[in-house]
PDB file of C-alpha atoms in Angstrom:
ATOM      1  CA  ALA A1207       5.791  19.396  -4.791  1.00 59.00           C
ATOM      2  CA  THR A1208       4.495  17.017  -7.704  1.00 79.00           C
ATOM      3  CA  LEU A1209       4.026  13.945  -5.582  1.00 74.00           C
ATOM      4  CA  LEU A1210       2.417  16.742  -2.209  1.00 76.00           C
ATOM      5  CA  THR A1211      -0.002  17.578  -5.044  1.00 83.00           C
ATOM      6  CA  ARG A1212      -1.305  14.478  -6.532  1.00 78.00           C
ATOM      7  CA  LEU A1213      -1.815  13.234  -2.692  1.00 77.00           C
ATOM      8  CA  HIS A1214      -3.850  16.654  -1.218  1.00 80.00           C
ATOM      9  CA  GLN A1215      -5.467  15.969  -4.417  1.00 82.00           C
ATOM     10  CA  ALA A1216      -6.646  12.237  -4.314  1.00 81.00           C
ATOM     11  CA  GLU A1217      -7.153  13.157  -0.383  1.00 83.00           C
ATOM     12  CA  GLY A1218      -9.939  15.360  -1.546  1.00 83.00           C
ATOM     13  CA  ASP A1219     -11.081  12.806  -4.467  1.00 83.00           C
ATOM     14  CA  ARG A1220     -11.257  10.463  -1.569  1.00 84.00           C
ATOM     15  CA  SER A1221     -13.381  12.628   0.562  1.00 86.00           C
ATOM     16  CA  LYS A1222     -15.611  13.833  -2.552  1.00 87.00           C
ATOM     17  CA  ALA A1223     -16.086   9.667  -2.492  1.00 84.00           C
ATOM     18  CA  VAL A1224     -16.736   9.268   1.011  1.00 85.00           C
ATOM     19  CA  LEU A1225     -19.320  12.019   1.410  1.00 87.00           C
ATOM     20  CA  GLU A1226     -20.689  10.086  -1.835  1.00 88.00           C
ATOM     21  CA  VAL A1227     -21.148   7.268  -0.328  1.00 87.00           C
ATOM     22  CA  GLU A1228     -23.125   8.488   3.314  1.00 88.00           C
ATOM     23  CA  GLU A1229     -25.409  10.160   0.891  1.00 90.00           C
ATOM     24  CA  LEU A1230     -25.860   7.540  -1.308  1.00 88.00           C
ATOM     25  CA  GLY A1231     -26.874   5.077   1.908  1.00 87.00           C
ATOM     26  CA  LYS A1232     -28.622   7.598   3.046  1.00 89.00           C
ATOM     27  CA  LYS A1233     -30.330   7.389  -0.047  1.00 89.00           C
ATOM     28  CA  TYR A1234     -30.510   3.436   0.106  1.00 87.00           C
ATOM     29  CA  VAL A1235     -32.105   3.583   3.933  1.00 88.00           C
ATOM     30  CA  GLU A1236     -34.828   5.985   2.689  1.00 88.00           C
ATOM     31  CA  THR A1237     -35.768   3.666   0.111  1.00 87.00           C
ATOM     32  CA  LEU A1238     -35.389   1.102   2.150  1.00 86.00           C
ATOM     33  CA  GLU A1239     -38.030   2.251   4.588  1.00 86.00           C
ATOM     34  CA  LEU A1240     -40.493   3.300   1.882  1.00 84.00           C
ATOM     35  CA  LEU A1241     -39.989  -0.673   0.755  1.00 81.00           C
ATOM     36  CA  THR A1242     -40.544  -1.893   3.536  1.00 81.00           C
ATOM     37  CA  LEU A1243     -44.355   0.286   4.178  1.00 79.00           C
ATOM     38  CA  GLU A1244     -45.438  -0.875   1.293  1.00 74.00           C
ATOM     39  CA  ARG A1245     -44.775  -4.376   1.846  1.00 74.00           C
ATOM     40  CA  ASN A1246     -45.867  -3.990   5.345  1.00 76.00           C
ATOM     41  CA  LYS A1247     -49.567  -2.510   3.651  1.00 72.00           C
ATOM     42  CA  ARG A1248     -49.468  -5.192   1.498  1.00 64.00           C
ATOM     43  CA  VAL A1249     -51.017  -3.504  -1.622  1.00 61.00           C
ATOM     44  CA  PRO A1250     -50.163  -3.838  -5.108  1.00 64.00           C
ATOM     45  CA  PRO A1251     -46.632  -1.508  -5.844  1.00 60.00           C
ATOM     46  CA  SER A1252     -47.787   2.200  -6.074  1.00 67.00           C
ATOM     47  CA  ALA A1253     -45.829   4.018  -9.574  1.00 68.00           C
ATOM     48  CA  GLU A1254     -44.039   5.789  -6.740  1.00 73.00           C
ATOM     49  CA  THR A1255     -42.969   2.282  -5.661  1.00 66.00           C
ATOM     50  CA  LEU A1256     -42.072   1.138  -8.396  1.00 60.00           C
ATOM     51  CA  TYR A1257     -39.770   4.609  -9.112  1.00 70.00           C
ATOM     52  CA  SER A1258     -38.562   3.932  -5.836  1.00 75.00           C
ATOM     53  CA  ARG A1259     -36.707   0.845  -6.230  1.00 74.00           C
ATOM     54  CA  ASP A1260     -35.918   2.586 -10.187  1.00 80.00           C
ATOM     55  CA  ASP A1261     -34.686   4.719  -7.530  1.00 81.00           C
ATOM     56  CA  HIS A1262     -32.783   1.776  -5.255  1.00 82.00           C
ATOM     57  CA  LEU A1263     -30.903  -0.002  -8.227  1.00 88.00           C
ATOM     58  CA  ARG A1264     -29.685   3.531  -9.785  1.00 85.00           C
ATOM     59  CA  ALA A1265     -28.426   4.459  -5.902  1.00 86.00           C
ATOM     60  CA  LEU A1266     -27.466   0.661  -5.502  1.00 90.00           C
ATOM     61  CA  GLN A1267     -25.641   0.932  -9.118  1.00 93.00           C
ATOM     62  CA  ALA A1268     -23.801   4.512  -7.945  1.00 90.00           C
ATOM     63  CA  LEU A1269     -22.714   2.860  -4.678  1.00 91.00           C
ATOM     64  CA  GLN A1270     -21.339   0.998  -6.298  1.00 95.00           C
ATOM     65  CA  ASP A1271     -19.411   2.938  -8.942  1.00 93.00           C
ATOM     66  CA  THR A1272     -18.292   5.299  -6.018  1.00 92.00           C
ATOM     67  CA  GLN A1273     -16.827   2.392  -4.114  1.00 94.00           C
ATOM     68  CA  ALA A1274     -14.524   1.397  -6.856  1.00 94.00           C
ATOM     69  CA  LYS A1275     -13.215   5.453  -7.215  1.00 93.00           C
ATOM     70  CA  LEU A1276     -12.500   5.015  -3.531  1.00 93.00           C
ATOM     71  CA  SER A1277     -11.200   1.958  -4.469  1.00 93.00           C
ATOM     72  CA  ARG A1278      -8.767   3.307  -6.566  1.00 93.00           C
ATOM     73  CA  PHE A1279      -8.084   6.907  -4.651  1.00 91.00           C
ATOM     74  CA  GLN A1280      -7.009   4.823  -1.558  1.00 93.00           C
ATOM     75  CA  LEU A1281      -4.884   2.767  -4.275  1.00 93.00           C
ATOM     76  CA  THR A1282      -3.682   5.919  -5.968  1.00 91.00           C
ATOM     77  CA  VAL A1283      -3.041   7.505  -2.183  1.00 89.00           C
ATOM     78  CA  GLY A1284      -0.896   4.676  -0.892  1.00 91.00           C
ATOM     79  CA  LYS A1285       1.142   4.655  -4.227  1.00 93.00           C
ATOM     80  CA  LEU A1286       1.751   7.929  -3.341  1.00 90.00           C
ATOM     81  CA  GLU A1287       3.036   7.504   0.092  1.00 92.00           C
ATOM     82  CA  GLY A1288       5.145   4.943  -0.717  1.00 92.00           C
ATOM     83  CA  GLU A1289       7.090   6.689  -3.294  1.00 91.00           C
ATOM     84  CA  ILE A1290       7.220  10.135  -1.041  1.00 90.00           C
ATOM     85  CA  VAL A1291       8.939   7.327   1.757  1.00 92.00           C
ATOM     86  CA  ASP A1292      11.726   5.804  -1.082  1.00 92.00           C
ATOM     87  CA  ARG A1293      12.332   9.426  -2.144  1.00 91.00           C
ATOM     88  CA  GLU A1294      12.950  10.456   1.681  1.00 93.00           C
ATOM     89  CA  LYS A1295      14.995   7.140   1.275  1.00 94.00           C
ATOM     90  CA  GLN A1296      16.702   8.808  -1.397  1.00 93.00           C
ATOM     91  CA  LEU A1297      16.739  12.549   0.177  1.00 91.00           C
ATOM     92  CA  GLU A1298      18.522  11.305   3.363  1.00 93.00           C
ATOM     93  CA  GLN A1299      21.237   8.842   1.392  1.00 94.00           C
ATOM     94  CA  SER A1300      22.052  11.778  -0.796  1.00 92.00           C
ATOM     95  CA  THR A1301      22.370  14.116   1.949  1.00 93.00           C
ATOM     96  CA  ALA A1302      24.762  11.648   3.865  1.00 93.00           C
ATOM     97  CA  ASN A1303      26.620  11.298   0.427  1.00 93.00           C
ATOM     98  CA  VAL A1304      26.884  15.432   0.636  1.00 93.00           C
ATOM     99  CA  GLU A1305      28.247  14.761   4.479  1.00 94.00           C
ATOM    100  CA  ALA A1306      30.769  11.948   3.472  1.00 94.00           C
ATOM    101  CA  LEU A1307      32.168  14.737   0.480  1.00 93.00           C
ATOM    102  CA  GLN A1308      32.017  17.228   3.111  1.00 95.00           C
ATOM    103  CA  THR A1309      34.278  15.312   4.697  1.00 95.00           C
ATOM    104  CA  ASP A1310      36.660  14.527   1.973  1.00 95.00           C
ATOM    105  CA  ARG A1311      37.085  17.757   0.804  1.00 95.00           C
ATOM    106  CA  VAL A1312      38.144  19.226   4.415  1.00 96.00           C
ATOM    107  CA  ARG A1313      40.611  15.697   4.286  1.00 96.00           C
ATOM    108  CA  MET A1314      42.008  16.825   1.109  1.00 96.00           C
ATOM    109  CA  GLN A1315      42.622  19.917   1.604  1.00 97.00           C
ATOM    110  CA  LYS A1316      44.987  19.665   4.518  1.00 97.00           C
ATOM    111  CA  GLU A1317      46.220  16.162   2.534  1.00 97.00           C
ATOM    112  CA  LYS A1318      47.556  19.236   0.525  1.00 97.00           C
ATOM    113  CA  LEU A1319      48.552  22.175   3.097  1.00 96.00           C
ATOM    114  CA  VAL A1320      50.574  19.075   4.149  1.00 97.00           C
ATOM    115  CA  LEU A1321      51.974  18.455   0.505  1.00 97.00           C
ATOM    116  CA  SER A1322      52.622  21.750  -0.293  1.00 96.00           C
ATOM    117  CA  ALA A1323      54.547  22.473   3.034  1.00 96.00           C
ATOM    118  CA  GLN A1324      56.660  19.484   2.051  1.00 97.00           C
ATOM    119  CA  LEU A1325      57.235  20.242  -2.098  1.00 96.00           C
ATOM    120  CA  GLU A1326      58.524  23.790  -0.375  1.00 96.00           C
ATOM    121  CA  GLU A1327      60.892  21.846   1.822  1.00 96.00           C
ATOM    122  CA  ALA A1328      61.356  19.927  -0.899  1.00 95.00           C
ATOM    123  CA  GLN A1329      62.570  22.374  -3.446  1.00 96.00           C
ATOM    124  CA  ALA A1330      63.692  24.932  -0.930  1.00 95.00           C
ATOM    125  CA  SER A1331      66.487  21.927  -0.222  1.00 95.00           C
ATOM    126  CA  LEU A1332      66.799  21.475  -3.971  1.00 95.00           C
ATOM    127  CA  ALA A1333      68.020  25.159  -4.255  1.00 95.00           C
ATOM    128  CA  SER A1334      70.426  24.547  -1.726  1.00 94.00           C
ATOM    129  CA  ALA A1335      71.719  21.334  -3.238  1.00 94.00           C
ATOM    130  CA  ILE A1336      72.577  22.976  -6.337  1.00 94.00           C
ATOM    131  CA  ARG A1337      73.606  25.832  -4.691  1.00 93.00           C
ATOM    132  CA  ASP A1338      76.479  23.728  -2.675  1.00 89.00           C
ATOM    133  CA  ARG A1339      77.547  21.955  -5.683  1.00 90.00           C
ATOM    134  CA  ALA A1340      77.644  24.927  -7.784  1.00 89.00           C
ATOM    135  CA  ALA A1341      80.094  26.132  -5.343  1.00 88.00           C
ATOM    136  CA  LEU A1342      81.998  23.282  -4.694  1.00 87.00           C
ATOM    137  CA  GLU A1343      82.460  23.650  -8.991  1.00 85.00           C
ATOM    138  CA  SER A1344      83.977  26.539  -8.657  1.00 86.00           C
ATOM    139  CA  GLY A1345      86.239  25.864  -5.851  1.00 80.00           C
ATOM    140  CA  LEU A1346      87.602  22.958  -8.230  1.00 77.00           C
ATOM    141  CA  SER A1347      87.687  24.809 -11.153  1.00 65.00           C
TER     142      SER A1347
END
């Protein structure tokens, strides 16, 4: 349950990171378009353009940070998926072991019944032999 929770959380974080990347990408494109328009006018850069460049640099940095987060989330998801596969294999092996133990238990119960019957037969035979011997000894005396 913990693994699945972590997996779902990582997937949610990944989705958020993807949305952030898309939003930053849009801002990046808008900034590039604004810079292109300003460049085409060939006028000295306005304060808006200068701020726009700073925004562009901040957007690029934020985009890189978000991409790094996304990579970490993807790595985490990959590790969690590997752990899930390992746990599923362990579960399959445990299930096989339980089935083998149950088969052994049934076999041993059958063997116990056979041995109990043989023991009863041997005890009856012993009791009969003891009676026969006692009868012989009393007949000899």
